[in-house]
Tab-separated table of C-alpha atoms and ligand atoms in Angstrom:
chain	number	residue	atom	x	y	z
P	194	UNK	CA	98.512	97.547	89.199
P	195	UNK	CA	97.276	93.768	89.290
P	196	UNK	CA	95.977	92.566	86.199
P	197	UNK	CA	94.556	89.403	85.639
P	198	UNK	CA	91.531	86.916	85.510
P	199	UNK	CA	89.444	85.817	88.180
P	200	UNK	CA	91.543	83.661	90.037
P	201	UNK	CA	94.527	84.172	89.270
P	202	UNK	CA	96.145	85.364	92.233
P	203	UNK	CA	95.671	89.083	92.355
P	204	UNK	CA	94.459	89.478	95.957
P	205	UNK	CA	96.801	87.317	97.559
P	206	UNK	CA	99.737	88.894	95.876
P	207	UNK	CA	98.054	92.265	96.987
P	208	UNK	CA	98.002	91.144	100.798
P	209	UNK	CA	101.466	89.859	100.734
P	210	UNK	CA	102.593	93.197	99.403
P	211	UNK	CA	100.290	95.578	101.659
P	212	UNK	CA	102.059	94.777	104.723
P	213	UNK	CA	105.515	95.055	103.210
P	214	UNK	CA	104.588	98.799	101.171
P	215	UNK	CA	103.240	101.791	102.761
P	216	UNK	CA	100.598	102.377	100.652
P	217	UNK	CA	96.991	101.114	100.743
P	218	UNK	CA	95.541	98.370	98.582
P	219	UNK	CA	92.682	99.871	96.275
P	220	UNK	CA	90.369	96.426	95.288
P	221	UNK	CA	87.368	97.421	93.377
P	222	UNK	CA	85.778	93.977	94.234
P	223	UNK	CA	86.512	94.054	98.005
P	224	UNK	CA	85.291	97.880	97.900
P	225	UNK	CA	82.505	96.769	96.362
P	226	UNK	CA	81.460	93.848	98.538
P	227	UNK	CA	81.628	95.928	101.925
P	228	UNK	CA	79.453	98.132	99.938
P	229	UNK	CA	76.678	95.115	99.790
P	230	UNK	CA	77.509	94.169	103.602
P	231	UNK	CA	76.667	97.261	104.826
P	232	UNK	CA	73.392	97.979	102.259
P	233	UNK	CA	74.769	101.073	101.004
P	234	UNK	CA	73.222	102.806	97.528
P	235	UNK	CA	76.549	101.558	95.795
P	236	UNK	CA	75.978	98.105	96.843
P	237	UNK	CA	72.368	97.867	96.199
P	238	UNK	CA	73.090	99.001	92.760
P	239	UNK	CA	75.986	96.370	92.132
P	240	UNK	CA	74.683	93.584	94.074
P	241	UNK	CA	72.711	91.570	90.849
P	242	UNK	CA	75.694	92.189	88.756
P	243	UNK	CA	78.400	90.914	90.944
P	244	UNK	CA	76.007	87.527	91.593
P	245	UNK	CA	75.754	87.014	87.871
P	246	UNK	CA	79.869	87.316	87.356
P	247	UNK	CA	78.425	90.702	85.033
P	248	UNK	CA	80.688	93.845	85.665
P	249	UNK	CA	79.566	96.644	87.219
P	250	UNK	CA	78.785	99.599	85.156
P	251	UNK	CA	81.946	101.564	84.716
P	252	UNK	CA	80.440	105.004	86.009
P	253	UNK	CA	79.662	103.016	89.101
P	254	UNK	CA	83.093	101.912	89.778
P	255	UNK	CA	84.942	104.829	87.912
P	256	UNK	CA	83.329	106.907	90.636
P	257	UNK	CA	84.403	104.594	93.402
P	258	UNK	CA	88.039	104.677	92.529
P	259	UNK	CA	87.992	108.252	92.071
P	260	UNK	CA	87.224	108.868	96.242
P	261	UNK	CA	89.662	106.036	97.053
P	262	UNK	CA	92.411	108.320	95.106
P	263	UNK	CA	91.155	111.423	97.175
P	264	UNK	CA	91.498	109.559	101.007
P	265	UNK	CA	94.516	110.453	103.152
P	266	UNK	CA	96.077	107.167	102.698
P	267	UNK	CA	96.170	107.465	98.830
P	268	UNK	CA	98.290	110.274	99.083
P	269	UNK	CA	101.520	108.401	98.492
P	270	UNK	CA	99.990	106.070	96.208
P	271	UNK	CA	98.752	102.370	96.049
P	272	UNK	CA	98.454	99.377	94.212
P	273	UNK	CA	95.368	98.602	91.963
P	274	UNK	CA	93.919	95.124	92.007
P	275	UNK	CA	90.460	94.785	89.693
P	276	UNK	CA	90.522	98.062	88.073
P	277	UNK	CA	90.404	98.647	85.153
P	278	UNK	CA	88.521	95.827	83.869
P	279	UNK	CA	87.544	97.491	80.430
P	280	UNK	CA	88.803	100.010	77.816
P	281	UNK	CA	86.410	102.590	79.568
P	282	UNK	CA	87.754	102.364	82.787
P	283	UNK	CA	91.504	102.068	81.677
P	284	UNK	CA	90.360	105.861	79.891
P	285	UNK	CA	89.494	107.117	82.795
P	286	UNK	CA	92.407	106.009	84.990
P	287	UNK	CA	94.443	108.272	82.653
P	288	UNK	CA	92.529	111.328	83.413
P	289	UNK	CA	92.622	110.278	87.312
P	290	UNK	CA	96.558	109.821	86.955
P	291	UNK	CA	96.522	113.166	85.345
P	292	UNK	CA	94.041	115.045	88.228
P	293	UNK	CA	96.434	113.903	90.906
P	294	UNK	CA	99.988	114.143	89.430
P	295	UNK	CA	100.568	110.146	89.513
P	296	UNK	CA	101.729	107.575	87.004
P	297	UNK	CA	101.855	103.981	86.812
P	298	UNK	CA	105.236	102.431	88.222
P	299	UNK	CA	104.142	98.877	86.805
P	300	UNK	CA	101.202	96.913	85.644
P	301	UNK	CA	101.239	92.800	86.691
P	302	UNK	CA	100.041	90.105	84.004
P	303	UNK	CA	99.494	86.879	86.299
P	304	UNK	CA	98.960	84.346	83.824
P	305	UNK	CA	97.083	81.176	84.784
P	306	UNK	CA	95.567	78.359	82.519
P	307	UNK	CA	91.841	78.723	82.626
P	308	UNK	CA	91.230	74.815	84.491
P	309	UNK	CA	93.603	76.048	87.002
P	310	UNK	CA	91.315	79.205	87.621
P	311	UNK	CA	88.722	77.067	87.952
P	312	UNK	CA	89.709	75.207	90.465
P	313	UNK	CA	91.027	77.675	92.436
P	314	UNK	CA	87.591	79.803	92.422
P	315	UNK	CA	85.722	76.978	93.114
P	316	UNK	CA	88.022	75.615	95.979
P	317	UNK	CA	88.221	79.789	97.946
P	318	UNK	CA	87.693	80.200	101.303
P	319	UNK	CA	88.233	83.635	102.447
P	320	UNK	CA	87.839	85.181	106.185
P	321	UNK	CA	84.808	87.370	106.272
P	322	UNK	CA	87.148	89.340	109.602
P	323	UNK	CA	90.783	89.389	108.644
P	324	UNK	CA	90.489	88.905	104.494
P	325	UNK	CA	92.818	85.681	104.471
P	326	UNK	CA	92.152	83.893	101.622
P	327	UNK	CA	92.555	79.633	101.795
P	328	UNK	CA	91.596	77.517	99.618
P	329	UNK	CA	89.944	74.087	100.594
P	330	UNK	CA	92.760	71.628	98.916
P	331	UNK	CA	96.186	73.626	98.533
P	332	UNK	CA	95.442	75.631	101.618
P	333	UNK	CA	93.290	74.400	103.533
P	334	UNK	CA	93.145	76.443	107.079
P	335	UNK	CA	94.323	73.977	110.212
P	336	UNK	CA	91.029	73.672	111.461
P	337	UNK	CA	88.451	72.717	108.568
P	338	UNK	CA	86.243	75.919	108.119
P	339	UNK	CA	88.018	78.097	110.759
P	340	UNK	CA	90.658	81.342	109.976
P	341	UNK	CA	93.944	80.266	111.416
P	342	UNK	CA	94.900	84.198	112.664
P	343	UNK	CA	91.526	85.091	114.036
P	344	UNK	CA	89.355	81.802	114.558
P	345	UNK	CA	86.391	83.841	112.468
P	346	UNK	CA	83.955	81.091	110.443
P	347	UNK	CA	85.296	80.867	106.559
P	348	UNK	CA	83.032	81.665	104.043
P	349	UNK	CA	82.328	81.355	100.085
P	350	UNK	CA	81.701	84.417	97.572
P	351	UNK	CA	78.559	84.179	96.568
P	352	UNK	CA	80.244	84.276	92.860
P	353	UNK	CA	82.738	81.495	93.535
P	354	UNK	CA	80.801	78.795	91.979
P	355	UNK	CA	81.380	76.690	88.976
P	356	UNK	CA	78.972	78.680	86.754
P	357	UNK	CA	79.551	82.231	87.460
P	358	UNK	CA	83.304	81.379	87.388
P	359	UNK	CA	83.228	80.642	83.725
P	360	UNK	CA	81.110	83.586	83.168
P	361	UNK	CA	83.709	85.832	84.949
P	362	UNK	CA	86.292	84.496	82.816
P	363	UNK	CA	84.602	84.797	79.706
P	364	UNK	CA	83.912	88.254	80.583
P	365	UNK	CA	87.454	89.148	81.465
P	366	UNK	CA	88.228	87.379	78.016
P	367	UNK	CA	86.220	89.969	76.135
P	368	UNK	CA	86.533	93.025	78.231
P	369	UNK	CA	89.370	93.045	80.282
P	370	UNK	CA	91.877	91.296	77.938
P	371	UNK	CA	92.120	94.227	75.552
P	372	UNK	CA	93.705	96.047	78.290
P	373	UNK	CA	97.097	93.757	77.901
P	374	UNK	CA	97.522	95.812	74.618
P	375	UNK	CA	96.943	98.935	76.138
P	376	UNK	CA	99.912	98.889	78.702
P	377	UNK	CA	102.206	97.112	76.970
P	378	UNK	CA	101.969	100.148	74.139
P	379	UNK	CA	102.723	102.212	77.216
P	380	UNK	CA	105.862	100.083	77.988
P	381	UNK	CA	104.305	99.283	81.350
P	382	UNK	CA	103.598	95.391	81.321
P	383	UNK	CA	105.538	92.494	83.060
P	384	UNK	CA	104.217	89.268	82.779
P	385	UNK	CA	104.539	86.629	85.492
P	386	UNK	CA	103.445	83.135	85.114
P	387	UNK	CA	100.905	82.754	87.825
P	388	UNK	CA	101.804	78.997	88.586
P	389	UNK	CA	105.099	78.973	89.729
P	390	UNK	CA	103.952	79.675	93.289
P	391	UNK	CA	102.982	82.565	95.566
P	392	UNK	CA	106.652	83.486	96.640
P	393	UNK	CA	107.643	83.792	93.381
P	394	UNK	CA	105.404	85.587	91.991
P	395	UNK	CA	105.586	88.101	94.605
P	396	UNK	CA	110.055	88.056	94.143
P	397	UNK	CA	109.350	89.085	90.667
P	398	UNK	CA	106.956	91.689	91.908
P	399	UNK	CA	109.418	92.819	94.098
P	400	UNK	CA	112.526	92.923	92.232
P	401	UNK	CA	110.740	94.396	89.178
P	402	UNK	CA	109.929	97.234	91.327
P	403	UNK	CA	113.113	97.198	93.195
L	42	ADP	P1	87.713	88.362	90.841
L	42	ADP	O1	88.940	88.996	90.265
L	42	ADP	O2	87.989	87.028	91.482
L	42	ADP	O3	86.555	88.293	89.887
L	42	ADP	P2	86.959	90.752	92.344
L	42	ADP	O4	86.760	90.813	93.804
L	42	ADP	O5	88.044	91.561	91.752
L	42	ADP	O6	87.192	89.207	92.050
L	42	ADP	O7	85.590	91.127	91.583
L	42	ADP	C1	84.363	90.537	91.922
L	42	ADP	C2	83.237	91.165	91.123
L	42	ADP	O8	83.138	92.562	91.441
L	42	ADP	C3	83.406	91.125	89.601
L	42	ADP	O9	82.930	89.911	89.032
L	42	ADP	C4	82.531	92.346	89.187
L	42	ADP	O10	81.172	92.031	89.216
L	42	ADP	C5	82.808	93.341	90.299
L	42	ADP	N1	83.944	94.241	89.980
L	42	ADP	C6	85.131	94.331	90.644
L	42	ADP	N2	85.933	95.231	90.079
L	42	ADP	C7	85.261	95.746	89.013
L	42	ADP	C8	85.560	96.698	87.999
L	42	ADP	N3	86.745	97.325	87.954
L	42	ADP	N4	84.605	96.958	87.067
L	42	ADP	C9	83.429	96.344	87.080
L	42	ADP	N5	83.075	95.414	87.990
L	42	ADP	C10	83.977	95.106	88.953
């Protein structure tokens, strides 16, 4: 599991290591935006709440998780990245482990100063085809506004602006924080300092679960 503020990494870490594990990437917020893409009752119900940085109710996305756990692909397992975000949600990820015989190899705390987040939020680029995330000053695609692996037009989260970013982090300050506490009483947390670069971060990932 990837746990961490907005920002801080979690998705691109979660890339790198999809194509390297076998097992399928489970991202609440990217399940929830296809949900709003294609209209769906989901994503008409979390559309406001994702615009104002607000969580989604935890039924909602307790719900959601539970059917990723029950595809094909999940058999083998997966990695987490945006759930859980509260206490509630952490609650009910026990009771999921428990219905389908799994248990959490490792939780991930990327730590990043909150000005860094900031910037990096504000700065995202991501391909609305392939996924790629850029960013418009560290990693800037070759060709301004283009994807460099499938020429696709870049675009901006509709929540990746200065406002709703400090929202976001405020909320994952109050309700997602708490959670730190929770799995390192389990014995599950590593900690990684999210600015020492992307490589890095995902060696310690790697050798940590090595
Ligand atoms: P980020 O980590 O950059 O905020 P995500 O894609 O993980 O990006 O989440 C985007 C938005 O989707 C969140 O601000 C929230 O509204 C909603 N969301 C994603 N995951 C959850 C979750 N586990 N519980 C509630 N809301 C969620």
């Amino acid at each position: 599991m990837l746990l961490g503020a907005p920002g801080s990494g979690k998705g691109t870490q979660a890339a790198r290591f999809a194509s390297d594990y076998d097992v399928p990437v489970i991202a609440t917020g990217d399940i929830l935006r296809k949900n709003i893409k294609e209209n769906t009752p989901l994503g008409q119900q979390a559309q406001s709440y994702i615009e104002k940085g607000d969580l989604v109710p935890d039924d909602l996305v307790i719900a959601l998780v539970d059917s990723a756990f029950a595809e094909a692909d999940a058999k083998g397992g997966w990695l987490l990245d945006g759930f859980p975000r509260t206490t509630a949600q952490a609650e009910a990820l026990d009771v999921l482990l428990e219905k389908t015989g799994k248990k959490l190899d490792r939780v991930f705390l990327i730590n990043v100063p909150k000005d860094v987040l900031i910037s990096r939020i504000t700065g995202r680029l991501l391909c609305p085809k392939c996924g790629r995330i850029y960013h418009e000053k560290s990693m800037p695609p070759s060709e301004a506004g283009v994807c460099d692996l499938d020429g696709a037009a870049l675009t901006r989260r509709v929540d990746d602006n200065a406002e709703t970013a400090e929202s976001r982090i405020a909320v994952y300050n109050e309700q997602t924080k708490p959670l730190i506490d929770y799995y390192a009483a389990k014995g599950l947390l590593t900690e990684i300092d999210g600015t020492i670069g992307l490589d890095k971060i995902e060696d310690v990932i790697r050798e940590t679960l090595s």
